[in-house]
PDB file of C-alpha atoms (C1' of nucleotides) in Angstrom:
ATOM      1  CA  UNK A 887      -4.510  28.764  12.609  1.00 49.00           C
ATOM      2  CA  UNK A 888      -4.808  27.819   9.017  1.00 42.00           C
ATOM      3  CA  UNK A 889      -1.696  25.137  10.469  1.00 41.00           C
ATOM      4  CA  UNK A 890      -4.265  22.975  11.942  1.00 40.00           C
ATOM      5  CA  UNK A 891      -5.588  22.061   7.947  1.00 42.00           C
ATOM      6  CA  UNK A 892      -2.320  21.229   7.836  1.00 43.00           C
ATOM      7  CA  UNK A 893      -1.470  19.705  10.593  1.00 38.00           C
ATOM      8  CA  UNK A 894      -4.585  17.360  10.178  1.00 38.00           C
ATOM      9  CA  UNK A 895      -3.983  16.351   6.544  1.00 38.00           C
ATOM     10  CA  UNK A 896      -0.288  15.057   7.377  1.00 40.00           C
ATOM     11  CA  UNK A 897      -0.536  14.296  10.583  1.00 36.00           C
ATOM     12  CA  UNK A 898      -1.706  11.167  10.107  1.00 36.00           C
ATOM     13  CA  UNK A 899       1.220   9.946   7.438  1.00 36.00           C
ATOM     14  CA  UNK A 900       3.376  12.024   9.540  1.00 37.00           C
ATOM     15  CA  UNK A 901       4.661   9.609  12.177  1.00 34.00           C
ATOM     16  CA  UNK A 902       4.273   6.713   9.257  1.00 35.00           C
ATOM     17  CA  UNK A 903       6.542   8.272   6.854  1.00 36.00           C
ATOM     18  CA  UNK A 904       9.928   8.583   6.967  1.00 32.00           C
ATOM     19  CA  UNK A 905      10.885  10.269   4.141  1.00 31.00           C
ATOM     20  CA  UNK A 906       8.804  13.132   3.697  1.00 31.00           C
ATOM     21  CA  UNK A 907       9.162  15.360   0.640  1.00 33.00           C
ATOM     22  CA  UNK A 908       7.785  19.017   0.159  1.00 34.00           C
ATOM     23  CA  UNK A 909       7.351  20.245  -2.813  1.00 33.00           C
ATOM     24  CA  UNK A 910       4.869  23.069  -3.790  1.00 37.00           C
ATOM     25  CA  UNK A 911       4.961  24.795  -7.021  1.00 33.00           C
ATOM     26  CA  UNK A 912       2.595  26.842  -8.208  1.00 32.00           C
ATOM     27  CA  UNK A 913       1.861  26.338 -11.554  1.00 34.00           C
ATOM     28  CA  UNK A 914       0.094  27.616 -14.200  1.00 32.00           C
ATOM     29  CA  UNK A 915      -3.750  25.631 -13.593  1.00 37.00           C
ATOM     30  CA  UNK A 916      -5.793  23.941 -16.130  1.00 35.00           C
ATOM     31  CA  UNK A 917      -7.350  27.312 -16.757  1.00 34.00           C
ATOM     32  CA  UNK A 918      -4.589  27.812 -18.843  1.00 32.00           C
ATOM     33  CA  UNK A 919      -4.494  24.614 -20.913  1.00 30.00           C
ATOM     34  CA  UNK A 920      -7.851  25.417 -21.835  1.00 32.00           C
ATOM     35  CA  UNK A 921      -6.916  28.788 -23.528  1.00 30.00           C
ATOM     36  CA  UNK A 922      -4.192  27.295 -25.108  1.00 31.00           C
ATOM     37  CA  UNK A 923      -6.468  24.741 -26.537  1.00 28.00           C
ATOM     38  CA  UNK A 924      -8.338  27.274 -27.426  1.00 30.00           C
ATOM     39  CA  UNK A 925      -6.040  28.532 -29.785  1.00 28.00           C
ATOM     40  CA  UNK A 926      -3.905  30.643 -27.851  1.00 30.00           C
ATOM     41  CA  UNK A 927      -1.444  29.802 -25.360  1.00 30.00           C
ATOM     42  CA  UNK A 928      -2.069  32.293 -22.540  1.00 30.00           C
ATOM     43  CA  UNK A 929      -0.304  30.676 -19.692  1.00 33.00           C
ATOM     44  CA  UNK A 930       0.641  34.055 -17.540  1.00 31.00           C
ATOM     45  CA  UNK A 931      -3.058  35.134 -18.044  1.00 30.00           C
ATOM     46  CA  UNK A 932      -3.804  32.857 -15.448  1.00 31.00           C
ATOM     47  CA  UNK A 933      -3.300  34.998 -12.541  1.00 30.00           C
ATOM     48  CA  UNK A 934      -6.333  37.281 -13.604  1.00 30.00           C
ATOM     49  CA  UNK A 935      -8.463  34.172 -12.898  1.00 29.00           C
ATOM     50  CA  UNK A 936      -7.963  33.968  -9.306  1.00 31.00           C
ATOM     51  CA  UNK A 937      -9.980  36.841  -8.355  1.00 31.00           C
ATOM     52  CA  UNK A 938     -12.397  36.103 -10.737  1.00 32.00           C
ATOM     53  CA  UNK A 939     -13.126  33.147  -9.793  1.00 35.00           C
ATOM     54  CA  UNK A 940     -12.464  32.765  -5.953  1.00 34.00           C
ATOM     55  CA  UNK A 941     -14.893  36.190  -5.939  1.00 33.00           C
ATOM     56  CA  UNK A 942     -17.768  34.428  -7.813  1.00 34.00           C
ATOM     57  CA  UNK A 943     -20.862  33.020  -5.752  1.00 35.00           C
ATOM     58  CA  UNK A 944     -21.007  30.003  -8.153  1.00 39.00           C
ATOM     59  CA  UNK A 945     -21.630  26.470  -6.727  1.00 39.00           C
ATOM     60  CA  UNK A 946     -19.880  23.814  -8.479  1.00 38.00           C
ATOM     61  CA  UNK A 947     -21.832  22.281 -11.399  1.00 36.00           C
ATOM     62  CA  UNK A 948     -20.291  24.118 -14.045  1.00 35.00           C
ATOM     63  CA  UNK A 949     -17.692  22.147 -15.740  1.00 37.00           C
ATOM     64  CA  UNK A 950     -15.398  25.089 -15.630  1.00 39.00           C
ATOM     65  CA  UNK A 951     -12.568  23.798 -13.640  1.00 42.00           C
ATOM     66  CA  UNK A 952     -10.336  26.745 -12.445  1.00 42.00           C
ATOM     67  CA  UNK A 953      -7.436  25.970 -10.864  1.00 44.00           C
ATOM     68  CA  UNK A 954      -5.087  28.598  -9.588  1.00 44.00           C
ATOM     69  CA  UNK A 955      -2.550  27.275  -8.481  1.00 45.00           C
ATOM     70  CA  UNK A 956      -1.125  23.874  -6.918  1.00 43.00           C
ATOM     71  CA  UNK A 957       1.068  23.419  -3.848  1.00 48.00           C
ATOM     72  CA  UNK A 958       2.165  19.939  -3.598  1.00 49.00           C
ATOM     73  CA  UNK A 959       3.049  17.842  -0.894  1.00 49.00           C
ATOM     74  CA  UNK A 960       4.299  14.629  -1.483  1.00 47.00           C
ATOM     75  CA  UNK A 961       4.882  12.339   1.143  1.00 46.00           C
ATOM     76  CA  UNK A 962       6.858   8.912   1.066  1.00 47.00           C
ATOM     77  CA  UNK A 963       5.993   5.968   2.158  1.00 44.00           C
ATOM     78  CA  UNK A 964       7.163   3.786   5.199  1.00 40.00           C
ATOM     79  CA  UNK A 965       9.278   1.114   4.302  1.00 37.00           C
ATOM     80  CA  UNK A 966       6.991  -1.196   5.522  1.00 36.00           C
ATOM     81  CA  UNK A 967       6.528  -3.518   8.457  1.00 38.00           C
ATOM     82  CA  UNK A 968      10.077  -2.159  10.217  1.00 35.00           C
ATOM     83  CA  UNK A 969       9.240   1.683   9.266  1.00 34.00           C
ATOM     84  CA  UNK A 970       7.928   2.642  12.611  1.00 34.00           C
ATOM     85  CA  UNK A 971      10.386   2.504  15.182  1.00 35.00           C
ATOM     86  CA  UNK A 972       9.511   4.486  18.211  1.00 34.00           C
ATOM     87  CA  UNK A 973       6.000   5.385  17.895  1.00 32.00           C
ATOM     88  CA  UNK A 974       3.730   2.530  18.958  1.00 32.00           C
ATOM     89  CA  UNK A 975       6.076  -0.241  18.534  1.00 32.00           C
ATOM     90  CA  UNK A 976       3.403  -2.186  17.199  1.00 32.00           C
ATOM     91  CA  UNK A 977       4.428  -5.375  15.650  1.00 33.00           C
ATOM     92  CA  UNK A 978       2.276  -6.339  13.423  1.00 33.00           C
ATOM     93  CA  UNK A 979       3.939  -9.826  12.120  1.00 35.00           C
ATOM     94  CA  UNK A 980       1.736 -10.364   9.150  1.00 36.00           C
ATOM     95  CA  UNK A 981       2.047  -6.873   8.473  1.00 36.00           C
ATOM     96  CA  UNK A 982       2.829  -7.778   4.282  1.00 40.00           C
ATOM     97  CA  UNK A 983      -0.565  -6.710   3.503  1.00 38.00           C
ATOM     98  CA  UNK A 984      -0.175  -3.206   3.652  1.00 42.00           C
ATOM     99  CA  UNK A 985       2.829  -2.801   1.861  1.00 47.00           C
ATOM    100  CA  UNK A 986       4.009   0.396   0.579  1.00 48.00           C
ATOM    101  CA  UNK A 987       1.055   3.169  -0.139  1.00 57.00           C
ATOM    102  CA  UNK A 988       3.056   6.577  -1.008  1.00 67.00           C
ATOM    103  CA  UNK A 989       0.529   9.469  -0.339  1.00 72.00           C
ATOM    104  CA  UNK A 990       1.131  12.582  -2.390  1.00 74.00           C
ATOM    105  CA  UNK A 991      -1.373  15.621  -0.931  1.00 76.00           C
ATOM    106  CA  UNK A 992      -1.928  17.997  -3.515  1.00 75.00           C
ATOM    107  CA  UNK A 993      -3.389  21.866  -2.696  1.00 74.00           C
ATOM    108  CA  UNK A 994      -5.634  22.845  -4.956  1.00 72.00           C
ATOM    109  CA  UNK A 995      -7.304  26.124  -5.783  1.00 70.00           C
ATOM    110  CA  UNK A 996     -10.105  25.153  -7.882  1.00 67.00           C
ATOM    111  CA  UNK A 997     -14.240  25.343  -7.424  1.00 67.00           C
ATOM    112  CA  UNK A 998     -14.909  21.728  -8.062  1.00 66.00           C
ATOM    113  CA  UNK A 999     -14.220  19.290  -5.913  1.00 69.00           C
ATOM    114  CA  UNK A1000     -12.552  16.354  -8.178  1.00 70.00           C
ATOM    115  CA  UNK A1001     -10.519  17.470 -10.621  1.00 68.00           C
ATOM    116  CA  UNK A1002      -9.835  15.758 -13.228  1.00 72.00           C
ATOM    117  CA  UNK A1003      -6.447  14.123 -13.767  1.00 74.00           C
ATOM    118  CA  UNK A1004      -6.935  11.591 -16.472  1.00 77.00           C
ATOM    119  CA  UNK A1005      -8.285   8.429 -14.277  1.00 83.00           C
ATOM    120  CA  UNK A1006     -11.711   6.864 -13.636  1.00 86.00           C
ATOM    121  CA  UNK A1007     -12.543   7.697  -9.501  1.00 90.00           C
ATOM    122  CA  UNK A1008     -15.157   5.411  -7.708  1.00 93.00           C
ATOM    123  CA  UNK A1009     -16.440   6.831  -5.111  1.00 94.00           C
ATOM    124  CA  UNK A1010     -16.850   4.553  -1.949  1.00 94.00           C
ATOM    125  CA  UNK A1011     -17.247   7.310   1.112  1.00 94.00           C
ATOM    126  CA  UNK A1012     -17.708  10.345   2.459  1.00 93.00           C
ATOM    127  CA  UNK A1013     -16.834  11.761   6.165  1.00 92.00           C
ATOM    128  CA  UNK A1014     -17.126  15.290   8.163  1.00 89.00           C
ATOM    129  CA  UNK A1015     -13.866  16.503   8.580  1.00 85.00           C
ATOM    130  CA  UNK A1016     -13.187  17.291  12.372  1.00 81.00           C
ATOM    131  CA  UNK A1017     -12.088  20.829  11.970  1.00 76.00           C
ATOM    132  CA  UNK A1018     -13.912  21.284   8.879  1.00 78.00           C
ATOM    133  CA  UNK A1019     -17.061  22.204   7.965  1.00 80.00           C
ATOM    134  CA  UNK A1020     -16.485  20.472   4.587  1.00 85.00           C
ATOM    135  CA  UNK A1021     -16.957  16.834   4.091  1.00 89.00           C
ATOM    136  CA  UNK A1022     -13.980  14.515   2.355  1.00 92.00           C
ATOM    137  CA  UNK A1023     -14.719  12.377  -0.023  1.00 93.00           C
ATOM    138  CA  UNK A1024     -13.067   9.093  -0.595  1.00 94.00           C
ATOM    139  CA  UNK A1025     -12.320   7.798  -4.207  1.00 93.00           C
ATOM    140  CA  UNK A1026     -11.190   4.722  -5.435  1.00 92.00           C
ATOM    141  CA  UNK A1027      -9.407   4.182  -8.901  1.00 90.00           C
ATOM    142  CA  UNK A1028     -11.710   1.658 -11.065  1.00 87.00           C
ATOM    143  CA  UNK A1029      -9.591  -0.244 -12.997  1.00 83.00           C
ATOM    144  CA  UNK A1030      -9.509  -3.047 -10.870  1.00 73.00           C
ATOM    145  CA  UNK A1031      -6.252  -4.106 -10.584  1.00 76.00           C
ATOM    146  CA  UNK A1032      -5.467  -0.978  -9.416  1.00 79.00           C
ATOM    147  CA  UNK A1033      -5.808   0.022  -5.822  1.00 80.00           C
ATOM    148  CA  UNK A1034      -5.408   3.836  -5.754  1.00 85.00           C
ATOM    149  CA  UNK A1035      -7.249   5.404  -3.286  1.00 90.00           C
ATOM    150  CA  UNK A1036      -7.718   9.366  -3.166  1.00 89.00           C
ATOM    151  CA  UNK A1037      -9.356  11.291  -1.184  1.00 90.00           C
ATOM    152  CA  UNK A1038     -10.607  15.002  -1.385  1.00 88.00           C
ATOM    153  CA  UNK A1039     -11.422  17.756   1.092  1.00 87.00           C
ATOM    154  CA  UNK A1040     -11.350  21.109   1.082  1.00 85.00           C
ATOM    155  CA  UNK A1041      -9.973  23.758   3.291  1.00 80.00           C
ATOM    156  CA  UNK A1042     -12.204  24.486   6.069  1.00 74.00           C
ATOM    157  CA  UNK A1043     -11.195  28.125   5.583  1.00 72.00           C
ATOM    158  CA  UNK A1044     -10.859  28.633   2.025  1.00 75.00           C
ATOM    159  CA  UNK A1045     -13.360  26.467   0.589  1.00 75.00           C
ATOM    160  CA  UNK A1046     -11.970  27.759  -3.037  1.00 78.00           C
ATOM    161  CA  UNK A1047      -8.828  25.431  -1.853  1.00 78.00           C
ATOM    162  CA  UNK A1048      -9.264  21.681  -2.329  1.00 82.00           C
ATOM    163  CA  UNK A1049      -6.724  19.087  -1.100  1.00 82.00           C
ATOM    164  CA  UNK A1050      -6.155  16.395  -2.888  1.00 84.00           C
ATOM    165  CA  UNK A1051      -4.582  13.262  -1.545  1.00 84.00           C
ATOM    166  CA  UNK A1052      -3.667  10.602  -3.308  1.00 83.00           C
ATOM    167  CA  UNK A1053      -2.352   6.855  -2.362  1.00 83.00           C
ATOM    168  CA  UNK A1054      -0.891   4.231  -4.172  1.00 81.00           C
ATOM    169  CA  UNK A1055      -0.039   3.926  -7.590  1.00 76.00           C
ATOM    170  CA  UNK A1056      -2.080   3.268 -10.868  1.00 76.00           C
ATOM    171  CA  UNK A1057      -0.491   0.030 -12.724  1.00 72.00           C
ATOM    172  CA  UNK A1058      -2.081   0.949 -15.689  1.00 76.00           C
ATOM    173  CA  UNK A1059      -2.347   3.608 -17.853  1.00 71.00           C
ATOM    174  CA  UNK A1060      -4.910   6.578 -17.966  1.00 69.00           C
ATOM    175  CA  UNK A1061      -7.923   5.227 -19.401  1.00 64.00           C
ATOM    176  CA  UNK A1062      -8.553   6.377 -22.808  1.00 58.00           C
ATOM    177  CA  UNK A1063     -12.064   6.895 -22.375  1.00 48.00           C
ATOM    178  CA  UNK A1064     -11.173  10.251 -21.852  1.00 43.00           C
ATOM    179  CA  UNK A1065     -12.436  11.595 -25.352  1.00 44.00           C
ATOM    180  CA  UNK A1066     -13.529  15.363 -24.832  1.00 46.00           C
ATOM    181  CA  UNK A1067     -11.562  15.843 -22.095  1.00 43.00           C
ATOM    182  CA  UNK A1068      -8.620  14.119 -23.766  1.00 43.00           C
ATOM    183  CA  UNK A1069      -8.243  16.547 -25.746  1.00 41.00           C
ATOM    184  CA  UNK A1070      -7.526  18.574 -22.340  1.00 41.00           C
ATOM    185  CA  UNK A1071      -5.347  15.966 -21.330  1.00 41.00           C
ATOM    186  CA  UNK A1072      -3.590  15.251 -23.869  1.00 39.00           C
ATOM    187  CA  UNK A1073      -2.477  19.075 -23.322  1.00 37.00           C
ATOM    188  CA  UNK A1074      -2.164  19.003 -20.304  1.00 40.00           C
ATOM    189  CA  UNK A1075      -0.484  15.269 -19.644  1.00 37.00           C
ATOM    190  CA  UNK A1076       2.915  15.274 -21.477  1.00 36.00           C
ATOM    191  CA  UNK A1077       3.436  11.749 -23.486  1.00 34.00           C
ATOM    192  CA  UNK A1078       5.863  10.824 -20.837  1.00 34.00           C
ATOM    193  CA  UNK A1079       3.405  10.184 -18.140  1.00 38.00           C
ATOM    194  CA  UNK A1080       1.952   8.202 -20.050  1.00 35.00           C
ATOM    195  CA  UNK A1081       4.875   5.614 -20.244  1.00 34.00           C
ATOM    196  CA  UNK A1082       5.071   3.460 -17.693  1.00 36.00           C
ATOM    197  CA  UNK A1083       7.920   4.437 -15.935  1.00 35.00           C
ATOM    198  CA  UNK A1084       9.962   7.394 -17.677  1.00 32.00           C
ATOM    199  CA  UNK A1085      11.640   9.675 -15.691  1.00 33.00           C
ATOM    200  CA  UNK A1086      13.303   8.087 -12.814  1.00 34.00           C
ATOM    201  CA  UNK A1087      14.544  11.067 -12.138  1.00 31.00           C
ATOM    202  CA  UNK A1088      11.432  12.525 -11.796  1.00 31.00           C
ATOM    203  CA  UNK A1089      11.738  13.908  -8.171  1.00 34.00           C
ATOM    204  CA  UNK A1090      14.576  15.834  -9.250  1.00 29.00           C
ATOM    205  CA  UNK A1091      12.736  17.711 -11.583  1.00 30.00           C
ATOM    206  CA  UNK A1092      10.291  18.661  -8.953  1.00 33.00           C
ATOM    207  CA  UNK A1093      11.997  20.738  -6.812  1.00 32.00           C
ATOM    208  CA  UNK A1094      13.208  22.868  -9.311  1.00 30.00           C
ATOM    209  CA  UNK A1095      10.273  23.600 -11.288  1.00 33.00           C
ATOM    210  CA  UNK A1096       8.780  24.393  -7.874  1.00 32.00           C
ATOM    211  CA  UNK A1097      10.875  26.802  -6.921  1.00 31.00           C
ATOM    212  CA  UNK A1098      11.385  28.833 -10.262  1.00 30.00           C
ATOM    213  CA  UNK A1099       7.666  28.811 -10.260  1.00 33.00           C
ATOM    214  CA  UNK A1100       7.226  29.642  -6.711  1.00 34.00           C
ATOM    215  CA  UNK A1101       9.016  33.181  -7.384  1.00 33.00           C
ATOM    216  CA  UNK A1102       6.528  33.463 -10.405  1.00 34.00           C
ATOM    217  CA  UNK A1103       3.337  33.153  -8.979  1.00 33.00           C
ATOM    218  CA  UNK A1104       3.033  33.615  -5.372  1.00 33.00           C
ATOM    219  CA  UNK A1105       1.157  36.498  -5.772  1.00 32.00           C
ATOM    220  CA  UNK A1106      -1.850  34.106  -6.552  1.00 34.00           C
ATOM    221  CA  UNK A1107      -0.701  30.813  -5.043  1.00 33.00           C
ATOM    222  CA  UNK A1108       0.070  33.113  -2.170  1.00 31.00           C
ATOM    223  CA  UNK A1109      -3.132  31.519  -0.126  1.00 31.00           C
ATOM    224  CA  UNK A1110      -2.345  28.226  -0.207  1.00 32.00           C
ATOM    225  CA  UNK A1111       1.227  28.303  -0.755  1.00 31.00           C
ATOM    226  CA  UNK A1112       1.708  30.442   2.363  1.00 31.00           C
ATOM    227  CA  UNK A1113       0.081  28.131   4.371  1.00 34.00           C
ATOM    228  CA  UNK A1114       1.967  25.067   3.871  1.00 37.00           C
ATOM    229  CA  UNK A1115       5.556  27.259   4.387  1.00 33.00           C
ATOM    230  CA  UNK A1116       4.631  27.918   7.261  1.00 32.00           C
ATOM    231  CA  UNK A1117       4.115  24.832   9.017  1.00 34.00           C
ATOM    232  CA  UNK A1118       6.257  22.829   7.134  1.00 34.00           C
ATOM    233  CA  UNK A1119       9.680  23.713   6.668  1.00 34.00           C
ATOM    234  CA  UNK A1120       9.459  22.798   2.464  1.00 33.00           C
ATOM    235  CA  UNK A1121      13.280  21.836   2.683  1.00 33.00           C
ATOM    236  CA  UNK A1122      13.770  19.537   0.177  1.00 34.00           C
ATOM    237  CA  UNK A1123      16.264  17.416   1.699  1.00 35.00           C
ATOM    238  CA  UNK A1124      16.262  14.949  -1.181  1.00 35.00           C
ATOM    239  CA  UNK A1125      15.888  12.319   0.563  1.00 36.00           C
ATOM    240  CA  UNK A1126      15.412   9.697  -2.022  1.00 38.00           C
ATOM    241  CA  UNK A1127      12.402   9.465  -2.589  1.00 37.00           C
ATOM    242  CA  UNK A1128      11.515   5.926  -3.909  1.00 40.00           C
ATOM    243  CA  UNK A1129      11.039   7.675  -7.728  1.00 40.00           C
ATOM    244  CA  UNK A1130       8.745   5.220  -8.778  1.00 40.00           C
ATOM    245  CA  UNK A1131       5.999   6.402  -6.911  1.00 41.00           C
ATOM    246  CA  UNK A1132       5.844   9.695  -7.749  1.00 43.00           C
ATOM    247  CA  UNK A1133       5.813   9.182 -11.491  1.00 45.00           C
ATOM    248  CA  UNK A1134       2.844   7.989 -11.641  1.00 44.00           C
ATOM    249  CA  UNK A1135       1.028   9.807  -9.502  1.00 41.00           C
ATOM    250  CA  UNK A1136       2.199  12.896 -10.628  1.00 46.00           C
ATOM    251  CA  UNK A1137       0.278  12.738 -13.998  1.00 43.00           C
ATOM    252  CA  UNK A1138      -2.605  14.103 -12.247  1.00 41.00           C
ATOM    253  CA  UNK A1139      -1.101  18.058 -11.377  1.00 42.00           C
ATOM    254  CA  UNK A1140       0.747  17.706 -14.842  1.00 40.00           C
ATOM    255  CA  UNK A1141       0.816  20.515 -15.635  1.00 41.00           C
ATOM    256  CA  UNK A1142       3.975  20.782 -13.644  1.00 41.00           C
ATOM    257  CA  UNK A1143       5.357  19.334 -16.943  1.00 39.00           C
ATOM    258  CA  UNK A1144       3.723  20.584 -19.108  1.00 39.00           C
ATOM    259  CA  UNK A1145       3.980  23.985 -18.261  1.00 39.00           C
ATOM    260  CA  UNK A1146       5.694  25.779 -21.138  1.00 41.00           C
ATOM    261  CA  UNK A1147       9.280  27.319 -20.660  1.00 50.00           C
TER     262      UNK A1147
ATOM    263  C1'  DC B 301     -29.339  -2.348 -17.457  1.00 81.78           C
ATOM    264  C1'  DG B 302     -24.846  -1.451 -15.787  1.00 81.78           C
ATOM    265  C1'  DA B 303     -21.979   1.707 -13.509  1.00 81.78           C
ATOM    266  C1'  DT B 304     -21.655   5.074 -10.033  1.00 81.78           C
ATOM    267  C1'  DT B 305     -23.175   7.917  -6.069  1.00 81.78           C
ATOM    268  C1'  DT B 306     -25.343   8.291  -1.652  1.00 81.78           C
ATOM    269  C1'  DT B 307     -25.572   7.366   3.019  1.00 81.78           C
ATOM    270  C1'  DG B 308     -25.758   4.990   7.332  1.00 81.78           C
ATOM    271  C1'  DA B 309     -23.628   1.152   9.541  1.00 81.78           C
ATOM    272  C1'  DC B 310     -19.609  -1.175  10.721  1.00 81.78           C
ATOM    273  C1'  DC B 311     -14.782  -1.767  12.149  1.00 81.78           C
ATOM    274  C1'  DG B 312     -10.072  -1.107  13.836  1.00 81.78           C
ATOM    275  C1'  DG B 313      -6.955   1.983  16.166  1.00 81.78           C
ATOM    276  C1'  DC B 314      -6.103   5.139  19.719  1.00 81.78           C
ATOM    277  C1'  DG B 315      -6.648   7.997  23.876  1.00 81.78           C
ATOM    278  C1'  DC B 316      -8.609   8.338  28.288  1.00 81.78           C
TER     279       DC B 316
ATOM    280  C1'  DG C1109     -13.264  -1.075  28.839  1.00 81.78           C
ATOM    281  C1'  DC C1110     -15.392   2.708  26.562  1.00 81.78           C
ATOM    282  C1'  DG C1111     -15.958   6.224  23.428  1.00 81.78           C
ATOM    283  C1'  DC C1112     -14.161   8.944  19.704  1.00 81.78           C
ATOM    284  C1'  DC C1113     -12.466   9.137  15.104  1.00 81.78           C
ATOM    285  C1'  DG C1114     -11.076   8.102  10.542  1.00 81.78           C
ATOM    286  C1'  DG C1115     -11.774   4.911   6.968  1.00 81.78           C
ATOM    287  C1'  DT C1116     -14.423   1.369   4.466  1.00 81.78           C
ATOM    288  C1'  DC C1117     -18.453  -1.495   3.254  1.00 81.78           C
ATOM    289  C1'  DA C1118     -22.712  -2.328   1.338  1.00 81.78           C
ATOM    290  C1'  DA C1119     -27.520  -1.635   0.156  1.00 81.78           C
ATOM    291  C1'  DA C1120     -30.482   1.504  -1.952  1.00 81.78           C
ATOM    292  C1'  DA C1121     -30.923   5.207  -5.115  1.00 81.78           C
ATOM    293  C1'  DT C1122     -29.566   7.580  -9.197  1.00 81.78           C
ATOM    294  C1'  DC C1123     -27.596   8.484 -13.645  1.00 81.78           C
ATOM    295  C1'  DG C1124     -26.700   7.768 -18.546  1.00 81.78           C
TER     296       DG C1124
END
DNA sequence: CGATTTTGACCGGCGC
DNA sequence: GCGCCGGTCAAAATCG
């Protein structure tokens, strides 16, 4: 059942995309970067905090953001105006508006709904979900030259799960503003998301970290990882992934980086 | 006072 | 052609 979430969230890049790329890692959460800024650097303490916190009645105000673990689904773009073939076979001639918006979907265990991944999020909307009884929320990036759009929902059945999705790029870099929670960052955000355009071969990486972590943590990620293997068939076919767009919207689930050896 | 959230209306696409 | 649905806009409200 828990497919339909699933089915819903890509279903709608689905026919779209044509490259579609699975990865889900489970990763040590922010949780951890927090202890290590702390002082210590607990990172395998983490799984203690999914009972904890998934058992707790609290709403959301604290600023306490725990999150467990992160499957990630990244899905490529269309190639643009020629992309969809069979489907509709809508030709849209002037189609150059709408040019290429990757959409990464991010599963997230955490309480609060928008996590923090370095950026400044407008937000411009809010919609019932069909299935769910959870509203999404639509975000916008602020910088204005930048035209990243995200949007956030969480799973109708484990409301402790929140999906992230993200579209677009940023063109700029993480706004600085982020003072206190810099601090956090900077932890958590290795220096090379903050260049522009480091590690080309940034898809490769994924994978890999993914699935070393996946044998680590299930036990915990076990909710939400489950879920996506079994609808999806996370076969990493390497595709080729266009690698610029994951690099920069990866620096929001950095930890993936980050995460120490 | 400016930036951001809230919330209903509006719009385009799609299925019937 | 109509209605549903997902996504966005925009005005009012709220926050800092």
């Amino acid at each position: 059942m828990s497919d339909e979430m699933f089915k819903d969230l890509f279903y709608s890049g689905m026919d779209e995309y044509e490259s579609i790329v699975r990865a889900f890692g489970i990763t040590s959460d922010y949780s951890n970067i927090n202890n290590e800024i702390s002082g210590t650097t607990a990172m395998n303490s983490s799984c203690s905090l999914s009972s904890s916190d998934a058992g707790g009645g609290e709403e959301d105000d604290s600023v306490k953001e725990k999150e467990k673990q992160i499957s990630k689904d990244v899905v490529e773009d269309n190639g643009g105006e020629s992309s969809k073939a069979a489907g509709s076979g809508k030709s849209k001639k002037k189609g150059e508006k709408k040019e290429r918006e990757a959409r990464v979907a991010f599963m997230t265990k955490s309480e609060v709904d928008h996590l923090e991944d370095g950026y400044r999020w407008r937000k411009y909307g809010q919609k019932a979900v069909k299935n769910s009884a959870y509203p999404r929320s639509y975000y916008r990036c602020t910088t204005q030259k930048c035209g990243v759009k995200k949007r956030v929902e969480r799973s109708y059945e484990d409301p402790s799960i929140v999906i992230t999705t993200y579209e677009g790029q940023h063109n700029h870099l993480i706004p600085a503003t982020l003072r206190g929670n810099l601090s956090a960052a900077s932890g958590t955000f290795s220096p090379s998301m903050l260049t522009p355009m480091p590690v080309v071969g940034g898809v490769g990486f994924l994978p890999a970290e993914l699935l070393s972590n996946a044998g680590n943590n299930q036990a915990v990620g076990g909710g939400a990882t489950v879920y996506s293997h079994n609808n999806f068939d996370y076969t990493y076919n390497g595709r080729q992934p266009e690698y610029g767009l994951l690099q920069d919207i990866f620096p929001a689930p950095s930890s993936f980086f980050n995460r120490q050896p």
